[in-house]
């Protein structure tokens, strides 16, 4: 740890100030000034030693993130990598706050269940589990884990225009897809549903993998089998 101490007086001053901010933040959140202090000493020392100005202005931001993720924090991260993770976390919190506010405009809570009618909450087809995303929290978690903007379609889900499912394999998210009933969205905001006799009741609107990537043929095949099953059940009931 002694090797992490900056050589110049100015950089030492910045380093000590940043460590003070770190300890203060950890005291507030973890009741211990020593929490992850060994990582902070080395990471901050290495960072200030490798940059021209030795700036460590983000210390409190990283400390907030580290305190909240105290058990999962990656001690191998550099100071700059930890800062990126902290920024992503704060952006996620901001998005969640905005999405919660959006749900409130529809008089719905973050964990209120959206009625998907007769659609299954979960079903497994060819080894892939299709899980209905029926709350704001579930839609947000899907978007965060899959790194796409599925939560932005919450309005259509709340109004019943679309239904969104998560595809999982061995408990891991591998794809997200949206389905809707066949019909037309009128200018008035009403949805004109086509009779089942005119074609399939449900259709695939979009399908995305992690980071909006394309999915394998195997996953796509399982999803189409799921939708076909929904349509066959709807026709039998109708």
PDB file of C-alpha atoms in Angstrom:
ATOM      1  CA  UNK A   1       0.000   0.000   0.000  1.00  0.00           C
ATOM      2  CA  UNK A   2       2.948   2.332   0.630  1.00  0.00           C
ATOM      3  CA  UNK A   3       3.694   2.277  -3.096  1.00  0.00           C
ATOM      4  CA  UNK A   4       0.297   3.889  -3.749  1.00  0.00           C
ATOM      5  CA  UNK A   5       1.260   7.120  -1.971  1.00  0.00           C
ATOM      6  CA  UNK A   6       1.695   9.865  -4.609  1.00  0.00           C
ATOM      7  CA  UNK A   7       5.166  11.359  -4.870  1.00  0.00           C
ATOM      8  CA  UNK A   8       4.291  15.033  -5.290  1.00  0.00           C
ATOM      9  CA  UNK A   9       2.924  17.141  -2.429  1.00  0.00           C
ATOM     10  CA  UNK A  10       0.003  18.415  -4.503  1.00  0.00           C
ATOM     11  CA  UNK A  11      -1.056  14.915  -5.514  1.00  0.00           C
ATOM     12  CA  UNK A  12      -0.675  13.702  -1.945  1.00  0.00           C
ATOM     13  CA  UNK A  13      -3.019  16.483  -0.834  1.00  0.00           C
ATOM     14  CA  UNK A  14      -5.640  15.452  -3.447  1.00  0.00           C
ATOM     15  CA  UNK A  15      -5.230  11.785  -2.509  1.00  0.00           C
ATOM     16  CA  UNK A  16      -5.704  12.422   1.218  1.00  0.00           C
ATOM     17  CA  UNK A  17      -8.712  14.654   0.582  1.00  0.00           C
ATOM     18  CA  UNK A  18     -10.321  11.977  -1.579  1.00  0.00           C
ATOM     19  CA  UNK A  19      -9.653   9.302   1.054  1.00  0.00           C
ATOM     20  CA  UNK A  20     -11.307  11.574   3.606  1.00  0.00           C
ATOM     21  CA  UNK A  21     -14.408  11.833   1.394  1.00  0.00           C
ATOM     22  CA  UNK A  22     -14.361   8.048   0.985  1.00  0.00           C
ATOM     23  CA  UNK A  23     -14.188   7.434   4.744  1.00  0.00           C
ATOM     24  CA  UNK A  24     -16.955   9.968   5.446  1.00  0.00           C
ATOM     25  CA  UNK A  25     -19.252   8.311   2.907  1.00  0.00           C
ATOM     26  CA  UNK A  26     -18.552   4.839   4.286  1.00  0.00           C
ATOM     27  CA  UNK A  27     -19.221   6.049   7.834  1.00  0.00           C
ATOM     28  CA  UNK A  28     -22.624   7.362   6.748  1.00  0.00           C
ATOM     29  CA  UNK A  29     -23.630   4.241   4.844  1.00  0.00           C
ATOM     30  CA  UNK A  30     -21.654   1.367   6.365  1.00  0.00           C
ATOM     31  CA  UNK A  31     -20.841   2.789   9.822  1.00  0.00           C
ATOM     32  CA  UNK A  32     -17.187   1.979   9.153  1.00  0.00           C
ATOM     33  CA  UNK A  33     -14.539   4.306   7.779  1.00  0.00           C
ATOM     34  CA  UNK A  34     -12.404   1.256   6.946  1.00  0.00           C
ATOM     35  CA  UNK A  35     -14.874  -0.346   4.525  1.00  0.00           C
ATOM     36  CA  UNK A  36     -13.005  -1.043   1.271  1.00  0.00           C
ATOM     37  CA  UNK A  37     -10.374   1.451   2.409  1.00  0.00           C
ATOM     38  CA  UNK A  38      -7.520  -0.784   1.210  1.00  0.00           C
ATOM     39  CA  UNK A  39      -8.985  -0.726  -2.324  1.00  0.00           C
ATOM     40  CA  UNK A  40      -9.487   3.051  -2.190  1.00  0.00           C
ATOM     41  CA  UNK A  41      -5.925   3.696  -1.012  1.00  0.00           C
ATOM     42  CA  UNK A  42      -4.376   1.695  -3.849  1.00  0.00           C
ATOM     43  CA  UNK A  43      -6.846   2.562  -6.629  1.00  0.00           C
ATOM     44  CA  UNK A  44      -6.791   6.272  -5.889  1.00  0.00           C
ATOM     45  CA  UNK A  45      -3.028   6.311  -5.523  1.00  0.00           C
ATOM     46  CA  UNK A  46      -2.527   4.514  -8.826  1.00  0.00           C
ATOM     47  CA  UNK A  47      -5.002   6.817 -10.564  1.00  0.00           C
ATOM     48  CA  UNK A  48      -3.544  10.073  -9.311  1.00  0.00           C
ATOM     49  CA  UNK A  49      -0.054   8.838 -10.097  1.00  0.00           C
ATOM     50  CA  UNK A  50      -0.968   8.007 -13.707  1.00  0.00           C
ATOM     51  CA  UNK A  51      -2.730  11.295 -14.546  1.00  0.00           C
ATOM     52  CA  UNK A  52      -1.233  14.709 -15.067  1.00  0.00           C
ATOM     53  CA  UNK A  53      -3.389  16.634 -12.591  1.00  0.00           C
ATOM     54  CA  UNK A  54      -4.078  13.817 -10.118  1.00  0.00           C
ATOM     55  CA  UNK A  55      -7.784  14.708  -9.959  1.00  0.00           C
ATOM     56  CA  UNK A  56      -9.957  12.513  -7.711  1.00  0.00           C
ATOM     57  CA  UNK A  57     -13.168  14.540  -7.767  1.00  0.00           C
ATOM     58  CA  UNK A  58     -15.401  11.468  -8.113  1.00  0.00           C
ATOM     59  CA  UNK A  59     -14.420   9.837  -4.805  1.00  0.00           C
ATOM     60  CA  UNK A  60     -17.761  10.385  -3.053  1.00  0.00           C
ATOM     61  CA  UNK A  61     -19.706   9.177  -6.115  1.00  0.00           C
ATOM     62  CA  UNK A  62     -17.740   5.937  -6.210  1.00  0.00           C
ATOM     63  CA  UNK A  63     -18.055   5.549  -2.433  1.00  0.00           C
ATOM     64  CA  UNK A  64     -21.860   5.756  -2.671  1.00  0.00           C
ATOM     65  CA  UNK A  65     -21.835   2.986  -5.265  1.00  0.00           C
ATOM     66  CA  UNK A  66     -19.316   0.851  -3.361  1.00  0.00           C
ATOM     67  CA  UNK A  67     -21.210   1.156  -0.068  1.00  0.00           C
ATOM     68  CA  UNK A  68     -24.458   0.059  -1.715  1.00  0.00           C
ATOM     69  CA  UNK A  69     -22.687  -2.872  -3.417  1.00  0.00           C
ATOM     70  CA  UNK A  70     -20.338  -3.639  -0.543  1.00  0.00           C
ATOM     71  CA  UNK A  71     -20.501  -7.431  -0.950  1.00  0.00           C
ATOM     72  CA  UNK A  72     -20.280  -7.542  -4.732  1.00  0.00           C
ATOM     73  CA  UNK A  73     -17.824  -4.692  -5.329  1.00  0.00           C
ATOM     74  CA  UNK A  74     -15.003  -5.811  -7.624  1.00  0.00           C
ATOM     75  CA  UNK A  75     -11.688  -5.120  -5.872  1.00  0.00           C
ATOM     76  CA  UNK A  76      -9.794  -5.713  -9.117  1.00  0.00           C
ATOM     77  CA  UNK A  77     -11.344  -2.630 -10.709  1.00  0.00           C
ATOM     78  CA  UNK A  78      -9.300   0.467 -11.376  1.00  0.00           C
ATOM     79  CA  UNK A  79     -10.505   3.796 -10.050  1.00  0.00           C
ATOM     80  CA  UNK A  80     -11.766   4.809 -13.504  1.00  0.00           C
ATOM     81  CA  UNK A  81     -13.599   1.491 -14.018  1.00  0.00           C
ATOM     82  CA  UNK A  82     -15.313   1.892 -10.652  1.00  0.00           C
ATOM     83  CA  UNK A  83     -16.315   5.424 -11.618  1.00  0.00           C
ATOM     84  CA  UNK A  84     -17.971   4.141 -14.815  1.00  0.00           C
ATOM     85  CA  UNK A  85     -19.893   1.564 -12.791  1.00  0.00           C
ATOM     86  CA  UNK A  86     -20.983   4.276 -10.357  1.00  0.00           C
ATOM     87  CA  UNK A  87     -22.229   6.492 -13.185  1.00  0.00           C
ATOM     88  CA  UNK A  88     -24.198   3.621 -14.733  1.00  0.00           C
ATOM     89  CA  UNK A  89     -25.747   2.867 -11.344  1.00  0.00           C
ATOM     90  CA  UNK A  90     -26.786   6.486 -10.769  1.00  0.00           C
ATOM     91  CA  UNK A  91     -28.240   6.661 -14.285  1.00  0.00           C
ATOM     92  CA  UNK A  92     -30.193   3.485 -13.578  1.00  0.00           C
ATOM     93  CA  UNK A  93     -31.594   5.012 -10.386  1.00  0.00           C
ATOM     94  CA  UNK A  94     -32.643   8.112 -12.333  1.00  0.00           C
ATOM     95  CA  UNK A  95     -34.359   6.024 -15.016  1.00  0.00           C
ATOM     96  CA  UNK A  96     -36.194   4.007 -12.378  1.00  0.00           C
ATOM     97  CA  UNK A  97     -37.369   7.201 -10.710  1.00  0.00           C
ATOM     98  CA  UNK A  98     -38.681   8.563 -14.026  1.00  0.00           C
ATOM     99  CA  UNK A  99     -40.377   5.279 -14.860  1.00  0.00           C
ATOM    100  CA  UNK A 100     -42.040   5.145 -11.449  1.00  0.00           C
ATOM    101  CA  UNK A 101     -43.364   8.659 -11.991  1.00  0.00           C
ATOM    102  CA  UNK A 102     -44.695   7.592 -15.399  1.00  0.00           C
ATOM    103  CA  UNK A 103     -46.605   4.707 -13.829  1.00  0.00           C
ATOM    104  CA  UNK A 104     -48.127   7.094 -11.306  1.00  0.00           C
ATOM    105  CA  UNK A 105     -49.525   9.191 -14.166  1.00  0.00           C
ATOM    106  CA  UNK A 106     -51.494   6.061 -15.075  1.00  0.00           C
ATOM    107  CA  UNK A 107     -52.550   5.652 -11.433  1.00  0.00           C
ATOM    108  CA  UNK A 108     -50.428   2.531 -11.100  1.00  0.00           C
ATOM    109  CA  UNK A 109     -47.780   1.618  -8.561  1.00  0.00           C
ATOM    110  CA  UNK A 110     -44.325   0.300  -9.439  1.00  0.00           C
ATOM    111  CA  UNK A 111     -45.248  -3.210  -8.280  1.00  0.00           C
ATOM    112  CA  UNK A 112     -48.900  -3.229  -9.328  1.00  0.00           C
ATOM    113  CA  UNK A 113     -49.647  -6.192 -11.594  1.00  0.00           C
ATOM    114  CA  UNK A 114     -50.780  -5.352 -15.134  1.00  0.00           C
ATOM    115  CA  UNK A 115     -53.594  -7.660 -16.236  1.00  0.00           C
ATOM    116  CA  UNK A 116     -52.435  -9.794 -19.168  1.00  0.00           C
ATOM    117  CA  UNK A 117     -55.850 -11.398 -19.503  1.00  0.00           C
ATOM    118  CA  UNK A 118     -55.676 -15.119 -20.121  1.00  0.00           C
ATOM    119  CA  UNK A 119     -51.993 -15.149 -21.059  1.00  0.00           C
ATOM    120  CA  UNK A 120     -49.769 -17.394 -18.931  1.00  0.00           C
ATOM    121  CA  UNK A 121     -47.478 -15.836 -16.357  1.00  0.00           C
ATOM    122  CA  UNK A 122     -44.793 -18.378 -17.149  1.00  0.00           C
ATOM    123  CA  UNK A 123     -44.477 -21.321 -19.517  1.00  0.00           C
ATOM    124  CA  UNK A 124     -41.514 -23.408 -20.678  1.00  0.00           C
ATOM    125  CA  UNK A 125     -41.161 -24.409 -24.334  1.00  0.00           C
ATOM    126  CA  UNK A 126     -38.232 -26.395 -25.737  1.00  0.00           C
ATOM    127  CA  UNK A 127     -36.161 -25.581 -22.671  1.00  0.00           C
ATOM    128  CA  UNK A 128     -36.862 -21.838 -22.750  1.00  0.00           C
ATOM    129  CA  UNK A 129     -39.008 -20.193 -20.077  1.00  0.00           C
ATOM    130  CA  UNK A 130     -41.312 -17.385 -21.257  1.00  0.00           C
ATOM    131  CA  UNK A 131     -41.992 -15.041 -18.321  1.00  0.00           C
ATOM    132  CA  UNK A 132     -44.658 -12.326 -18.530  1.00  0.00           C
ATOM    133  CA  UNK A 133     -43.342  -8.903 -17.446  1.00  0.00           C
ATOM    134  CA  UNK A 134     -46.377  -7.527 -15.651  1.00  0.00           C
ATOM    135  CA  UNK A 135     -45.044  -4.775 -13.388  1.00  0.00           C
ATOM    136  CA  UNK A 136     -43.011  -1.629 -13.798  1.00  0.00           C
ATOM    137  CA  UNK A 137     -40.311  -3.164 -11.637  1.00  0.00           C
ATOM    138  CA  UNK A 138     -40.154  -6.267 -13.847  1.00  0.00           C
ATOM    139  CA  UNK A 139     -39.948  -4.220 -17.058  1.00  0.00           C
ATOM    140  CA  UNK A 140     -37.214  -2.030 -15.576  1.00  0.00           C
ATOM    141  CA  UNK A 141     -35.169  -5.018 -14.368  1.00  0.00           C
ATOM    142  CA  UNK A 142     -35.396  -6.604 -17.819  1.00  0.00           C
ATOM    143  CA  UNK A 143     -34.133  -3.441 -19.493  1.00  0.00           C
ATOM    144  CA  UNK A 144     -31.252  -3.066 -17.043  1.00  0.00           C
ATOM    145  CA  UNK A 145     -30.091  -6.692 -17.266  1.00  0.00           C
ATOM    146  CA  UNK A 146     -30.530  -6.916 -21.037  1.00  0.00           C
ATOM    147  CA  UNK A 147     -29.230  -3.407 -21.756  1.00  0.00           C
ATOM    148  CA  UNK A 148     -32.124  -2.299 -23.943  1.00  0.00           C
ATOM    149  CA  UNK A 149     -35.072   0.086 -23.702  1.00  0.00           C
ATOM    150  CA  UNK A 150     -37.941  -2.347 -23.123  1.00  0.00           C
ATOM    151  CA  UNK A 151     -39.256  -0.200 -20.242  1.00  0.00           C
ATOM    152  CA  UNK A 152     -40.032   2.579 -22.731  1.00  0.00           C
ATOM    153  CA  UNK A 153     -42.915   0.440 -24.012  1.00  0.00           C
ATOM    154  CA  UNK A 154     -44.625   0.461 -20.599  1.00  0.00           C
ATOM    155  CA  UNK A 155     -47.341   2.791 -21.876  1.00  0.00           C
ATOM    156  CA  UNK A 156     -48.489   0.304 -24.530  1.00  0.00           C
ATOM    157  CA  UNK A 157     -48.405  -2.493 -21.963  1.00  0.00           C
ATOM    158  CA  UNK A 158     -50.484  -0.519 -19.440  1.00  0.00           C
ATOM    159  CA  UNK A 159     -53.071   0.363 -22.105  1.00  0.00           C
ATOM    160  CA  UNK A 160     -53.244  -3.240 -23.291  1.00  0.00           C
ATOM    161  CA  UNK A 161     -51.841  -2.671 -26.775  1.00  0.00           C
ATOM    162  CA  UNK A 162     -48.896  -4.995 -26.242  1.00  0.00           C
ATOM    163  CA  UNK A 163     -47.576  -7.698 -23.935  1.00  0.00           C
ATOM    164  CA  UNK A 164     -43.885  -8.201 -23.167  1.00  0.00           C
ATOM    165  CA  UNK A 165     -42.164 -11.434 -22.154  1.00  0.00           C
ATOM    166  CA  UNK A 166     -38.680 -12.319 -20.971  1.00  0.00           C
ATOM    167  CA  UNK A 167     -37.055 -15.469 -22.368  1.00  0.00           C
ATOM    168  CA  UNK A 168     -34.826 -17.323 -19.930  1.00  0.00           C
ATOM    169  CA  UNK A 169     -32.557 -20.334 -20.203  1.00  0.00           C
ATOM    170  CA  UNK A 170     -31.377 -22.000 -16.988  1.00  0.00           C
ATOM    171  CA  UNK A 171     -32.491 -18.909 -15.082  1.00  0.00           C
ATOM    172  CA  UNK A 172     -30.527 -16.485 -17.304  1.00  0.00           C
ATOM    173  CA  UNK A 173     -32.206 -13.841 -19.471  1.00  0.00           C
ATOM    174  CA  UNK A 174     -31.467 -14.473 -23.143  1.00  0.00           C
ATOM    175  CA  UNK A 175     -34.123 -12.493 -25.036  1.00  0.00           C
ATOM    176  CA  UNK A 176     -37.106 -10.165 -24.729  1.00  0.00           C
ATOM    177  CA  UNK A 177     -40.083 -10.109 -27.061  1.00  0.00           C
ATOM    178  CA  UNK A 178     -43.266  -8.109 -27.542  1.00  0.00           C
ATOM    179  CA  UNK A 179     -46.545  -9.423 -28.866  1.00  0.00           C
ATOM    180  CA  UNK A 180     -49.803  -7.669 -29.656  1.00  0.00           C
ATOM    181  CA  UNK A 181     -53.266  -8.608 -30.801  1.00  0.00           C
ATOM    182  CA  UNK A 182     -53.965  -8.324 -34.503  1.00  0.00           C
ATOM    183  CA  UNK A 183     -55.851  -5.112 -35.202  1.00  0.00           C
ATOM    184  CA  UNK A 184     -55.533  -1.385 -35.694  1.00  0.00           C
ATOM    185  CA  UNK A 185     -54.782   1.477 -33.317  1.00  0.00           C
ATOM    186  CA  UNK A 186     -57.271   4.230 -34.130  1.00  0.00           C
ATOM    187  CA  UNK A 187     -56.523   7.969 -33.982  1.00  0.00           C
ATOM    188  CA  UNK A 188     -58.813   8.188 -30.947  1.00  0.00           C
ATOM    189  CA  UNK A 189     -56.460   5.912 -29.033  1.00  0.00           C
ATOM    190  CA  UNK A 190     -58.849   2.968 -29.183  1.00  0.00           C
ATOM    191  CA  UNK A 191     -57.747  -0.424 -30.448  1.00  0.00           C
ATOM    192  CA  UNK A 192     -59.828  -2.149 -33.110  1.00  0.00           C
ATOM    193  CA  UNK A 193     -59.293  -5.883 -32.733  1.00  0.00           C
ATOM    194  CA  UNK A 194     -59.650  -8.135 -35.751  1.00  0.00           C
ATOM    195  CA  UNK A 195     -61.846 -11.237 -35.446  1.00  0.00           C
ATOM    196  CA  UNK A 196     -59.868 -14.444 -34.889  1.00  0.00           C
ATOM    197  CA  UNK A 197     -61.192 -15.745 -38.204  1.00  0.00           C
ATOM    198  CA  UNK A 198     -59.269 -13.020 -40.050  1.00  0.00           C
ATOM    199  CA  UNK A 199     -55.921 -14.409 -38.958  1.00  0.00           C
ATOM    200  CA  UNK A 200     -53.784 -15.085 -35.878  1.00  0.00           C
ATOM    201  CA  UNK A 201     -54.974 -13.362 -32.705  1.00  0.00           C
ATOM    202  CA  UNK A 202     -51.458 -12.630 -31.448  1.00  0.00           C
ATOM    203  CA  UNK A 203     -48.456 -11.602 -33.539  1.00  0.00           C
ATOM    204  CA  UNK A 204     -44.782 -10.997 -32.781  1.00  0.00           C
ATOM    205  CA  UNK A 205     -43.987  -7.275 -32.819  1.00  0.00           C
ATOM    206  CA  UNK A 206     -40.301  -7.297 -31.919  1.00  0.00           C
ATOM    207  CA  UNK A 207     -37.635  -9.605 -30.546  1.00  0.00           C
ATOM    208  CA  UNK A 208     -34.326  -8.531 -29.014  1.00  0.00           C
ATOM    209  CA  UNK A 209     -31.347 -10.211 -27.389  1.00  0.00           C
ATOM    210  CA  UNK A 210     -28.902  -8.549 -24.968  1.00  0.00           C
ATOM    211  CA  UNK A 211     -27.845  -5.067 -26.177  1.00  0.00           C
ATOM    212  CA  UNK A 212     -30.559  -5.322 -28.887  1.00  0.00           C
ATOM    213  CA  UNK A 213     -28.645  -8.123 -30.603  1.00  0.00           C
ATOM    214  CA  UNK A 214     -30.273 -10.731 -32.815  1.00  0.00           C
ATOM    215  CA  UNK A 215     -31.206 -14.037 -31.199  1.00  0.00           C
ATOM    216  CA  UNK A 216     -30.461 -17.594 -32.269  1.00  0.00           C
ATOM    217  CA  UNK A 217     -32.793 -19.560 -34.517  1.00  0.00           C
ATOM    218  CA  UNK A 218     -33.431 -21.901 -31.602  1.00  0.00           C
ATOM    219  CA  UNK A 219     -34.774 -19.097 -29.408  1.00  0.00           C
ATOM    220  CA  UNK A 220     -36.844 -17.651 -32.239  1.00  0.00           C
ATOM    221  CA  UNK A 221     -38.333 -21.070 -32.942  1.00  0.00           C
ATOM    222  CA  UNK A 222     -39.371 -21.484 -29.292  1.00  0.00           C
ATOM    223  CA  UNK A 223     -41.012 -18.037 -29.273  1.00  0.00           C
ATOM    224  CA  UNK A 224     -42.994 -18.737 -32.421  1.00  0.00           C
ATOM    225  CA  UNK A 225     -44.118 -22.037 -30.894  1.00  0.00           C
ATOM    226  CA  UNK A 226     -45.274 -20.111 -27.822  1.00  0.00           C
ATOM    227  CA  UNK A 227     -47.267 -17.626 -29.926  1.00  0.00           C
ATOM    228  CA  UNK A 228     -48.791 -20.427 -32.023  1.00  0.00           C
ATOM    229  CA  UNK A 229     -49.895 -22.088 -28.795  1.00  0.00           C
ATOM    230  CA  UNK A 230     -51.567 -18.877 -27.643  1.00  0.00           C
ATOM    231  CA  UNK A 231     -53.459 -18.567 -30.920  1.00  0.00           C
ATOM    232  CA  UNK A 232     -54.582 -22.191 -30.893  1.00  0.00           C
ATOM    233  CA  UNK A 233     -55.854 -21.811 -27.331  1.00  0.00           C
ATOM    234  CA  UNK A 234     -57.681 -18.580 -28.225  1.00  0.00           C
ATOM    235  CA  UNK A 235     -59.395 -20.181 -31.205  1.00  0.00           C
ATOM    236  CA  UNK A 236     -60.451 -23.189 -29.114  1.00  0.00           C
ATOM    237  CA  UNK A 237     -61.931 -20.932 -26.433  1.00  0.00           C
ATOM    238  CA  UNK A 238     -63.574 -18.671 -28.990  1.00  0.00           C
TER     239      UNK A 238
END
